[in-house]
PDB file of C-alpha atoms in Angstrom:
ATOM      1  CA  GLU A   1    -137.953 202.961 125.676  1.00  0.00           C
ATOM      2  CA  VAL A   2    -141.067 203.825 126.989  1.00  0.00           C
ATOM      3  CA  GLN A   3    -144.027 201.909 125.488  1.00  0.00           C
ATOM      4  CA  LEU A   4    -147.841 202.349 125.254  1.00  0.00           C
ATOM      5  CA  VAL A   5    -150.241 200.546 123.413  1.00  0.00           C
ATOM      6  CA  GLU A   6    -153.493 200.695 123.527  1.00  0.00           C
ATOM      7  CA  SER A   7    -155.842 198.253 121.689  1.00  0.00           C
ATOM      8  CA  GLY A   8    -159.962 197.202 122.274  1.00  0.00           C
ATOM      9  CA  GLY A   9    -160.937 199.753 119.903  1.00  0.00           C
ATOM     10  CA  GLY A  10    -163.859 198.651 117.219  1.00  0.00           C
ATOM     11  CA  LEU A  11    -167.236 198.910 116.224  1.00  0.00           C
ATOM     12  CA  VAL A  12    -169.858 199.382 118.623  1.00  0.00           C
ATOM     13  CA  GLN A  13    -173.626 199.548 118.473  1.00  0.00           C
ATOM     14  CA  PRO A  14    -175.212 202.799 120.487  1.00  0.00           C
ATOM     15  CA  GLY A  15    -175.952 201.863 123.915  1.00  0.00           C
ATOM     16  CA  GLY A  16    -173.136 199.264 123.504  1.00  0.00           C
ATOM     17  CA  SER A  17    -169.772 198.695 125.520  1.00  0.00           C
ATOM     18  CA  LEU A  18    -166.252 198.359 124.590  1.00  0.00           C
ATOM     19  CA  ARG A  19    -163.251 197.803 126.897  1.00  0.00           C
ATOM     20  CA  LEU A  20    -160.007 199.448 125.865  1.00  0.00           C
ATOM     21  CA  SER A  21    -156.367 198.625 127.103  1.00  0.00           C
ATOM     22  CA  CYS A  22    -153.103 200.188 127.218  1.00  0.00           C
ATOM     23  CA  VAL A  23    -149.805 198.053 128.198  1.00  0.00           C
ATOM     24  CA  ALA A  24    -147.049 200.064 129.299  1.00  0.00           C
ATOM     25  CA  SER A  25    -143.367 198.568 129.281  1.00  0.00           C
ATOM     26  CA  GLY A  26    -139.846 200.493 129.586  1.00  0.00           C
ATOM     27  CA  PHE A  27    -140.670 202.428 132.682  1.00  0.00           C
ATOM     28  CA  THR A  28    -141.895 201.402 136.276  1.00  0.00           C
ATOM     29  CA  PHE A  29    -145.751 201.468 135.390  1.00  0.00           C
ATOM     30  CA  ARG A  30    -146.729 201.406 138.888  1.00  0.00           C
ATOM     31  CA  ARG A  31    -144.592 204.954 139.345  1.00  0.00           C
ATOM     32  CA  TYR A  32    -147.239 206.801 137.582  1.00  0.00           C
ATOM     33  CA  GLU A  33    -150.269 208.789 137.190  1.00  0.00           C
ATOM     34  CA  MET A  34    -152.104 208.165 134.048  1.00  0.00           C
ATOM     35  CA  ASN A  35    -154.686 209.900 132.014  1.00  0.00           C
ATOM     36  CA  TRP A  36    -156.955 208.356 128.828  1.00  0.00           C
ATOM     37  CA  VAL A  37    -157.539 211.437 125.945  1.00  0.00           C
ATOM     38  CA  ARG A  38    -159.645 211.147 123.037  1.00  0.00           C
ATOM     39  CA  GLN A  39    -160.464 212.805 119.695  1.00  0.00           C
ATOM     40  CA  ALA A  40    -163.000 212.792 117.360  1.00  0.00           C
ATOM     41  CA  PRO A  41    -162.494 212.672 114.111  1.00  0.00           C
ATOM     42  CA  GLY A  42    -161.199 216.016 112.592  1.00  0.00           C
ATOM     43  CA  LYS A  43    -161.518 217.919 116.231  1.00  0.00           C
ATOM     44  CA  GLY A  44    -159.217 218.568 119.002  1.00  0.00           C
ATOM     45  CA  LEU A  45    -158.023 216.651 122.169  1.00  0.00           C
ATOM     46  CA  GLU A  46    -160.645 216.479 125.158  1.00  0.00           C
ATOM     47  CA  TRP A  47    -159.689 214.539 128.314  1.00  0.00           C
ATOM     48  CA  VAL A  48    -161.388 211.719 129.706  1.00  0.00           C
ATOM     49  CA  SER A  49    -160.245 209.973 132.607  1.00  0.00           C
ATOM     50  CA  TYR A  50    -157.356 210.185 135.400  1.00  0.00           C
ATOM     51  CA  ILE A  51    -156.063 207.606 137.586  1.00  0.00           C
ATOM     52  CA  SER A  52    -153.441 207.824 140.631  1.00  0.00           C
ATOM     53  CA  THR A  53    -150.706 205.819 141.244  1.00  0.00           C
ATOM     54  CA  GLY A  54    -152.143 202.917 142.942  1.00  0.00           C
ATOM     55  CA  GLY A  55    -156.087 203.718 141.443  1.00  0.00           C
ATOM     56  CA  SER A  56    -156.744 204.900 145.104  1.00  0.00           C
ATOM     57  CA  THR A  57    -157.599 208.348 143.187  1.00  0.00           C
ATOM     58  CA  ILE A  58    -159.744 208.527 139.855  1.00  0.00           C
ATOM     59  CA  LYS A  59    -161.594 211.347 138.228  1.00  0.00           C
ATOM     60  CA  TYR A  60    -164.059 211.720 134.888  1.00  0.00           C
ATOM     61  CA  ALA A  61    -164.529 214.249 132.683  1.00  0.00           C
ATOM     62  CA  ASP A  62    -168.323 215.191 132.813  1.00  0.00           C
ATOM     63  CA  SER A  63    -169.090 214.135 129.378  1.00  0.00           C
ATOM     64  CA  VAL A  64    -167.874 210.377 130.438  1.00  0.00           C
ATOM     65  CA  LYS A  65    -169.221 210.246 134.081  1.00  0.00           C
ATOM     66  CA  GLY A  66    -171.364 207.174 134.822  1.00  0.00           C
ATOM     67  CA  ARG A  67    -170.521 205.244 131.906  1.00  0.00           C
ATOM     68  CA  PHE A  68    -166.931 204.961 131.635  1.00  0.00           C
ATOM     69  CA  THR A  69    -164.806 203.162 134.818  1.00  0.00           C
ATOM     70  CA  ILE A  70    -160.646 204.004 134.794  1.00  0.00           C
ATOM     71  CA  SER A  71    -158.835 201.227 136.528  1.00  0.00           C
ATOM     72  CA  ILE A  72    -155.037 200.068 136.585  1.00  0.00           C
ATOM     73  CA  ASP A  73    -153.458 196.898 137.295  1.00  0.00           C
ATOM     74  CA  ASN A  74    -149.747 197.097 138.126  1.00  0.00           C
ATOM     75  CA  ALA A  75    -149.214 193.292 138.076  1.00  0.00           C
ATOM     76  CA  LYS A  76    -150.017 193.908 134.356  1.00  0.00           C
ATOM     77  CA  ASN A  77    -148.423 197.159 133.842  1.00  0.00           C
ATOM     78  CA  SER A  78    -151.733 197.384 132.541  1.00  0.00           C
ATOM     79  CA  MET A  79    -154.560 200.379 132.427  1.00  0.00           C
ATOM     80  CA  TYR A  80    -158.166 200.273 130.913  1.00  0.00           C
ATOM     81  CA  LEU A  81    -160.923 201.972 130.150  1.00  0.00           C
ATOM     82  CA  GLN A  82    -164.594 200.262 130.561  1.00  0.00           C
ATOM     83  CA  MET A  83    -167.025 202.148 127.873  1.00  0.00           C
ATOM     84  CA  ASN A  84    -170.526 201.322 128.480  1.00  0.00           C
ATOM     85  CA  SER A  85    -174.063 202.898 127.684  1.00  0.00           C
ATOM     86  CA  LEU A  86    -172.062 203.779 123.649  1.00  0.00           C
ATOM     87  CA  ARG A  87    -173.138 206.836 122.250  1.00  0.00           C
ATOM     88  CA  ALA A  88    -172.174 208.220 118.730  1.00  0.00           C
ATOM     89  CA  GLU A  89    -170.389 211.534 120.355  1.00  0.00           C
ATOM     90  CA  ASP A  90    -167.983 208.416 122.146  1.00  0.00           C
ATOM     91  CA  THR A  91    -166.703 208.057 118.413  1.00  0.00           C
ATOM     92  CA  ALA A  92    -163.184 209.046 118.360  1.00  0.00           C
ATOM     93  CA  VAL A  93    -159.607 207.663 118.570  1.00  0.00           C
ATOM     94  CA  TYR A  94    -158.340 207.016 122.494  1.00  0.00           C
ATOM     95  CA  TYR A  95    -155.481 207.378 123.496  1.00  0.00           C
ATOM     96  CA  CYS A  96    -153.748 206.502 126.607  1.00  0.00           C
ATOM     97  CA  ALA A  97    -151.074 208.782 128.171  1.00  0.00           C
ATOM     98  CA  ARG A  98    -148.595 208.756 130.960  1.00  0.00           C
ATOM     99  CA  VAL A  99    -148.189 211.612 133.218  1.00  0.00           C
ATOM    100  CA  HIS A 100    -144.188 213.711 133.289  1.00  0.00           C
ATOM    101  CA  GLU A 101    -143.220 212.482 137.003  1.00  0.00           C
ATOM    102  CA  GLY A 102    -143.852 215.003 140.030  1.00  0.00           C
ATOM    103  CA  ILE A 103    -145.479 217.174 137.239  1.00  0.00           C
ATOM    104  CA  SER A 104    -148.411 218.499 136.771  1.00  0.00           C
ATOM    105  CA  SER A 105    -151.100 215.945 136.128  1.00  0.00           C
ATOM    106  CA  SER A 106    -152.038 217.624 132.495  1.00  0.00           C
ATOM    107  CA  ALA A 107    -148.337 217.606 131.781  1.00  0.00           C
ATOM    108  CA  LEU A 108    -148.837 214.031 129.381  1.00  0.00           C
ATOM    109  CA  ASP A 109    -145.289 213.230 128.251  1.00  0.00           C
ATOM    110  CA  TYR A 110    -145.717 209.752 126.514  1.00  0.00           C
ATOM    111  CA  TRP A 111    -148.555 208.925 124.521  1.00  0.00           C
ATOM    112  CA  GLY A 112    -149.702 205.352 123.217  1.00  0.00           C
ATOM    113  CA  GLN A 113    -150.625 205.625 119.125  1.00  0.00           C
ATOM    114  CA  GLY A 114    -154.394 205.657 120.130  1.00  0.00           C
ATOM    115  CA  THR A 115    -157.111 203.203 119.315  1.00  0.00           C
ATOM    116  CA  LEU A 116    -160.008 203.626 116.927  1.00  0.00           C
ATOM    117  CA  VAL A 117    -163.653 203.149 118.406  1.00  0.00           C
ATOM    118  CA  THR A 118    -166.565 204.006 116.438  1.00  0.00           C
ATOM    119  CA  VAL A 119    -170.222 203.958 117.582  1.00  0.00           C
ATOM    120  CA  SER A 120    -172.481 203.313 114.871  1.00  0.00           C
ATOM    121  CA  SER A 121    -175.504 201.091 113.936  1.00  0.00           C
TER     122      SER A 121
ATOM    123  CA  GLN B   1    -166.658 224.939 122.835  1.00  0.00           C
ATOM    124  CA  SER B   2    -163.185 224.642 124.869  1.00  0.00           C
ATOM    125  CA  VAL B   3    -162.427 225.718 128.261  1.00  0.00           C
ATOM    126  CA  LEU B   4    -158.878 227.775 126.808  1.00  0.00           C
ATOM    127  CA  THR B   5    -159.200 229.322 123.668  1.00  0.00           C
ATOM    128  CA  GLN B   6    -156.713 229.075 121.062  1.00  0.00           C
ATOM    129  CA  PRO B   7    -156.483 231.229 117.451  1.00  0.00           C
ATOM    130  CA  PRO B   8    -157.600 228.252 115.056  1.00  0.00           C
ATOM    131  CA  SER B   9    -154.750 228.875 112.448  1.00  0.00           C
ATOM    132  CA  VAL B  10    -151.390 231.055 112.190  1.00  0.00           C
ATOM    133  CA  SER B  11    -148.645 230.621 109.374  1.00  0.00           C
ATOM    134  CA  GLY B  12    -145.433 232.069 109.069  1.00  0.00           C
ATOM    135  CA  THR B  13    -142.198 231.567 106.597  1.00  0.00           C
ATOM    136  CA  PRO B  14    -139.247 229.724 107.266  1.00  0.00           C
ATOM    137  CA  GLY B  15    -137.078 231.731 109.512  1.00  0.00           C
ATOM    138  CA  GLN B  16    -139.967 233.719 110.942  1.00  0.00           C
ATOM    139  CA  ARG B  17    -141.120 233.875 114.607  1.00  0.00           C
ATOM    140  CA  VAL B  18    -144.369 232.834 115.084  1.00  0.00           C
ATOM    141  CA  THR B  19    -146.700 232.736 118.211  1.00  0.00           C
ATOM    142  CA  ILE B  20    -150.045 230.507 119.767  1.00  0.00           C
ATOM    143  CA  SER B  21    -151.872 232.423 122.251  1.00  0.00           C
ATOM    144  CA  CYS B  22    -153.821 230.362 124.820  1.00  0.00           C
ATOM    145  CA  SER B  23    -156.427 232.243 127.070  1.00  0.00           C
ATOM    146  CA  GLY B  24    -157.907 230.499 130.438  1.00  0.00           C
ATOM    147  CA  SER B  25    -159.251 231.678 133.770  1.00  0.00           C
ATOM    148  CA  SER B  26    -158.136 231.511 137.366  1.00  0.00           C
ATOM    149  CA  SER B  27    -159.981 228.490 137.819  1.00  0.00           C
ATOM    150  CA  ASN B  28    -157.330 226.959 135.149  1.00  0.00           C
ATOM    151  CA  ILE B  29    -154.400 228.947 133.979  1.00  0.00           C
ATOM    152  CA  GLY B  30    -154.266 231.430 136.175  1.00  0.00           C
ATOM    153  CA  SER B  31    -153.530 229.062 139.784  1.00  0.00           C
ATOM    154  CA  LYS B  32    -152.137 226.241 137.365  1.00  0.00           C
ATOM    155  CA  THR B  33    -149.304 225.196 135.193  1.00  0.00           C
ATOM    156  CA  VAL B  34    -149.233 225.010 131.593  1.00  0.00           C
ATOM    157  CA  ASN B  35    -148.478 222.602 128.674  1.00  0.00           C
ATOM    158  CA  TRP B  36    -147.778 222.408 124.957  1.00  0.00           C
ATOM    159  CA  TYR B  37    -148.701 219.493 123.019  1.00  0.00           C
ATOM    160  CA  GLN B  38    -147.625 219.611 118.905  1.00  0.00           C
ATOM    161  CA  GLN B  39    -149.809 217.197 116.572  1.00  0.00           C
ATOM    162  CA  LEU B  40    -148.256 216.425 113.181  1.00  0.00           C
ATOM    163  CA  PRO B  41    -150.632 214.779 111.006  1.00  0.00           C
ATOM    164  CA  GLY B  42    -151.476 211.149 111.677  1.00  0.00           C
ATOM    165  CA  THR B  43    -150.183 210.993 114.484  1.00  0.00           C
ATOM    166  CA  ALA B  44    -150.067 211.111 117.993  1.00  0.00           C
ATOM    167  CA  PRO B  45    -149.712 213.970 120.501  1.00  0.00           C
ATOM    168  CA  LYS B  46    -146.467 215.210 121.935  1.00  0.00           C
ATOM    169  CA  LEU B  47    -145.373 216.989 125.044  1.00  0.00           C
ATOM    170  CA  LEU B  48    -144.176 220.081 123.578  1.00  0.00           C
ATOM    171  CA  ILE B  49    -143.642 222.427 126.523  1.00  0.00           C
ATOM    172  CA  TYR B  50    -144.640 221.636 129.947  1.00  0.00           C
ATOM    173  CA  SER B  51    -144.859 223.970 133.794  1.00  0.00           C
ATOM    174  CA  ASN B  52    -145.365 227.082 131.341  1.00  0.00           C
ATOM    175  CA  ASN B  53    -141.800 227.117 130.258  1.00  0.00           C
ATOM    176  CA  GLN B  54    -139.657 223.494 130.953  1.00  0.00           C
ATOM    177  CA  TRP B  55    -138.661 221.577 127.153  1.00  0.00           C
ATOM    178  CA  PRO B  56    -138.794 217.751 127.969  1.00  0.00           C
ATOM    179  CA  SER B  57    -135.729 215.873 126.779  1.00  0.00           C
ATOM    180  CA  GLY B  58    -135.206 216.293 122.844  1.00  0.00           C
ATOM    181  CA  VAL B  59    -137.213 219.067 122.668  1.00  0.00           C
ATOM    182  CA  PRO B  60    -134.915 221.900 120.521  1.00  0.00           C
ATOM    183  CA  ASP B  61    -135.269 225.178 122.317  1.00  0.00           C
ATOM    184  CA  ARG B  62    -136.427 226.974 119.507  1.00  0.00           C
ATOM    185  CA  PHE B  63    -140.028 226.547 120.703  1.00  0.00           C
ATOM    186  CA  SER B  64    -140.174 228.645 124.409  1.00  0.00           C
ATOM    187  CA  GLY B  65    -142.982 228.915 126.917  1.00  0.00           C
ATOM    188  CA  SER B  66    -145.011 231.690 128.621  1.00  0.00           C
ATOM    189  CA  LYS B  67    -147.742 232.656 131.428  1.00  0.00           C
ATOM    190  CA  SER B  68    -148.683 236.178 132.550  1.00  0.00           C
ATOM    191  CA  GLY B  69    -151.875 236.004 134.668  1.00  0.00           C
ATOM    192  CA  THR B  70    -154.693 233.599 133.103  1.00  0.00           C
ATOM    193  CA  SER B  71    -152.678 233.432 129.704  1.00  0.00           C
ATOM    194  CA  ALA B  72    -149.986 231.904 128.274  1.00  0.00           C
ATOM    195  CA  SER B  73    -148.493 231.440 124.977  1.00  0.00           C
ATOM    196  CA  LEU B  74    -146.196 229.730 122.568  1.00  0.00           C
ATOM    197  CA  ALA B  75    -143.313 230.939 120.230  1.00  0.00           C
ATOM    198  CA  ILE B  76    -141.887 229.460 117.710  1.00  0.00           C
ATOM    199  CA  SER B  77    -138.616 230.876 116.082  1.00  0.00           C
ATOM    200  CA  GLY B  78    -136.460 229.898 113.164  1.00  0.00           C
ATOM    201  CA  LEU B  79    -139.996 228.311 111.701  1.00  0.00           C
ATOM    202  CA  GLN B  80    -139.031 225.290 110.022  1.00  0.00           C
ATOM    203  CA  SER B  81    -141.566 223.057 107.165  1.00  0.00           C
ATOM    204  CA  GLU B  82    -141.375 220.472 109.785  1.00  0.00           C
ATOM    205  CA  ASP B  83    -143.343 222.808 112.363  1.00  0.00           C
ATOM    206  CA  GLU B  84    -146.343 222.838 110.244  1.00  0.00           C
ATOM    207  CA  ALA B  85    -148.885 220.643 112.964  1.00  0.00           C
ATOM    208  CA  ASP B  86    -151.568 221.369 115.585  1.00  0.00           C
ATOM    209  CA  TYR B  87    -150.240 223.009 118.749  1.00  0.00           C
ATOM    210  CA  TYR B  88    -152.646 222.523 121.624  1.00  0.00           C
ATOM    211  CA  CYS B  89    -152.367 223.871 125.112  1.00  0.00           C
ATOM    212  CA  ALA B  90    -153.449 222.179 128.256  1.00  0.00           C
ATOM    213  CA  ALA B  91    -154.269 223.115 131.943  1.00  0.00           C
ATOM    214  CA  TRP B  92    -155.356 221.235 134.865  1.00  0.00           C
ATOM    215  CA  ASP B  93    -158.989 222.983 136.025  1.00  0.00           C
ATOM    216  CA  ASP B  94    -159.986 223.057 139.807  1.00  0.00           C
ATOM    217  CA  SER B  95    -163.712 224.055 138.794  1.00  0.00           C
ATOM    218  CA  LEU B  96    -163.799 221.006 136.912  1.00  0.00           C
ATOM    219  CA  ASP B  97    -161.365 218.644 138.182  1.00  0.00           C
ATOM    220  CA  GLY B  98    -159.924 217.837 135.357  1.00  0.00           C
ATOM    221  CA  VAL B  99    -157.275 218.254 132.131  1.00  0.00           C
ATOM    222  CA  VAL B 100    -158.806 220.998 129.642  1.00  0.00           C
ATOM    223  CA  PHE B 101    -157.163 221.346 127.169  1.00  0.00           C
ATOM    224  CA  GLY B 102    -157.610 224.429 124.003  1.00  0.00           C
ATOM    225  CA  GLY B 103    -159.283 223.791 120.760  1.00  0.00           C
ATOM    226  CA  GLY B 104    -156.076 223.526 118.270  1.00  0.00           C
ATOM    227  CA  THR B 105    -153.995 225.888 116.591  1.00  0.00           C
ATOM    228  CA  LYS B 106    -153.008 224.734 113.160  1.00  0.00           C
ATOM    229  CA  LEU B 107    -149.441 226.029 112.188  1.00  0.00           C
ATOM    230  CA  THR B 108    -149.408 226.420 108.644  1.00  0.00           C
ATOM    231  CA  VAL B 109    -145.962 227.283 107.500  1.00  0.00           C
ATOM    232  CA  LEU B 110    -145.624 229.342 103.923  1.00  0.00           C
TER     233      LEU B 110
END
């Protein structure tokens, strides 16, 4: 069974940092492209970042570029999102999501349960 | 303001057919495939339709997708109470070099 489990969310002050983790199981992690997607409370979905298999290609939304860093560790079947210089508008549930193999990078076929990040003083 | 435009809400009665539109541009829907997601209250999104009109395993064929030019649509036939959810369209955008989502459409089953 495919599973994606996020962790690392919590309450952080503006300007602070957090590192989110996404641990994958039930599939060959190194073969799949991955994304982070967030959802602010009561709002819609917002794409955050993409990473290709092996990590050779990385993309970010303009809203997080220069502040967030995506990475993967195939040995640990894990993806990470290092978030620095956090702002109130980064408050959201953060989901990791797997790209449907061989399909567009916007076709996300499995999602984690999400981890809540709250940026507030 | 989302890059892809969806109606904020639609409604229908059980058994009815409803459609949800998604409007984009040449840099996304016009040149890329469209995917649809269903998000039930309090849960993570679920892939409903990919590559404009393909079903992931386990998705009933009451749900169907189509695309024409820079617009796409999701149709739900034989509406059921459990279809009450938020629905999002998504596509890759070449200009923004990332995934873009619609603002979401809340489906209410009356």
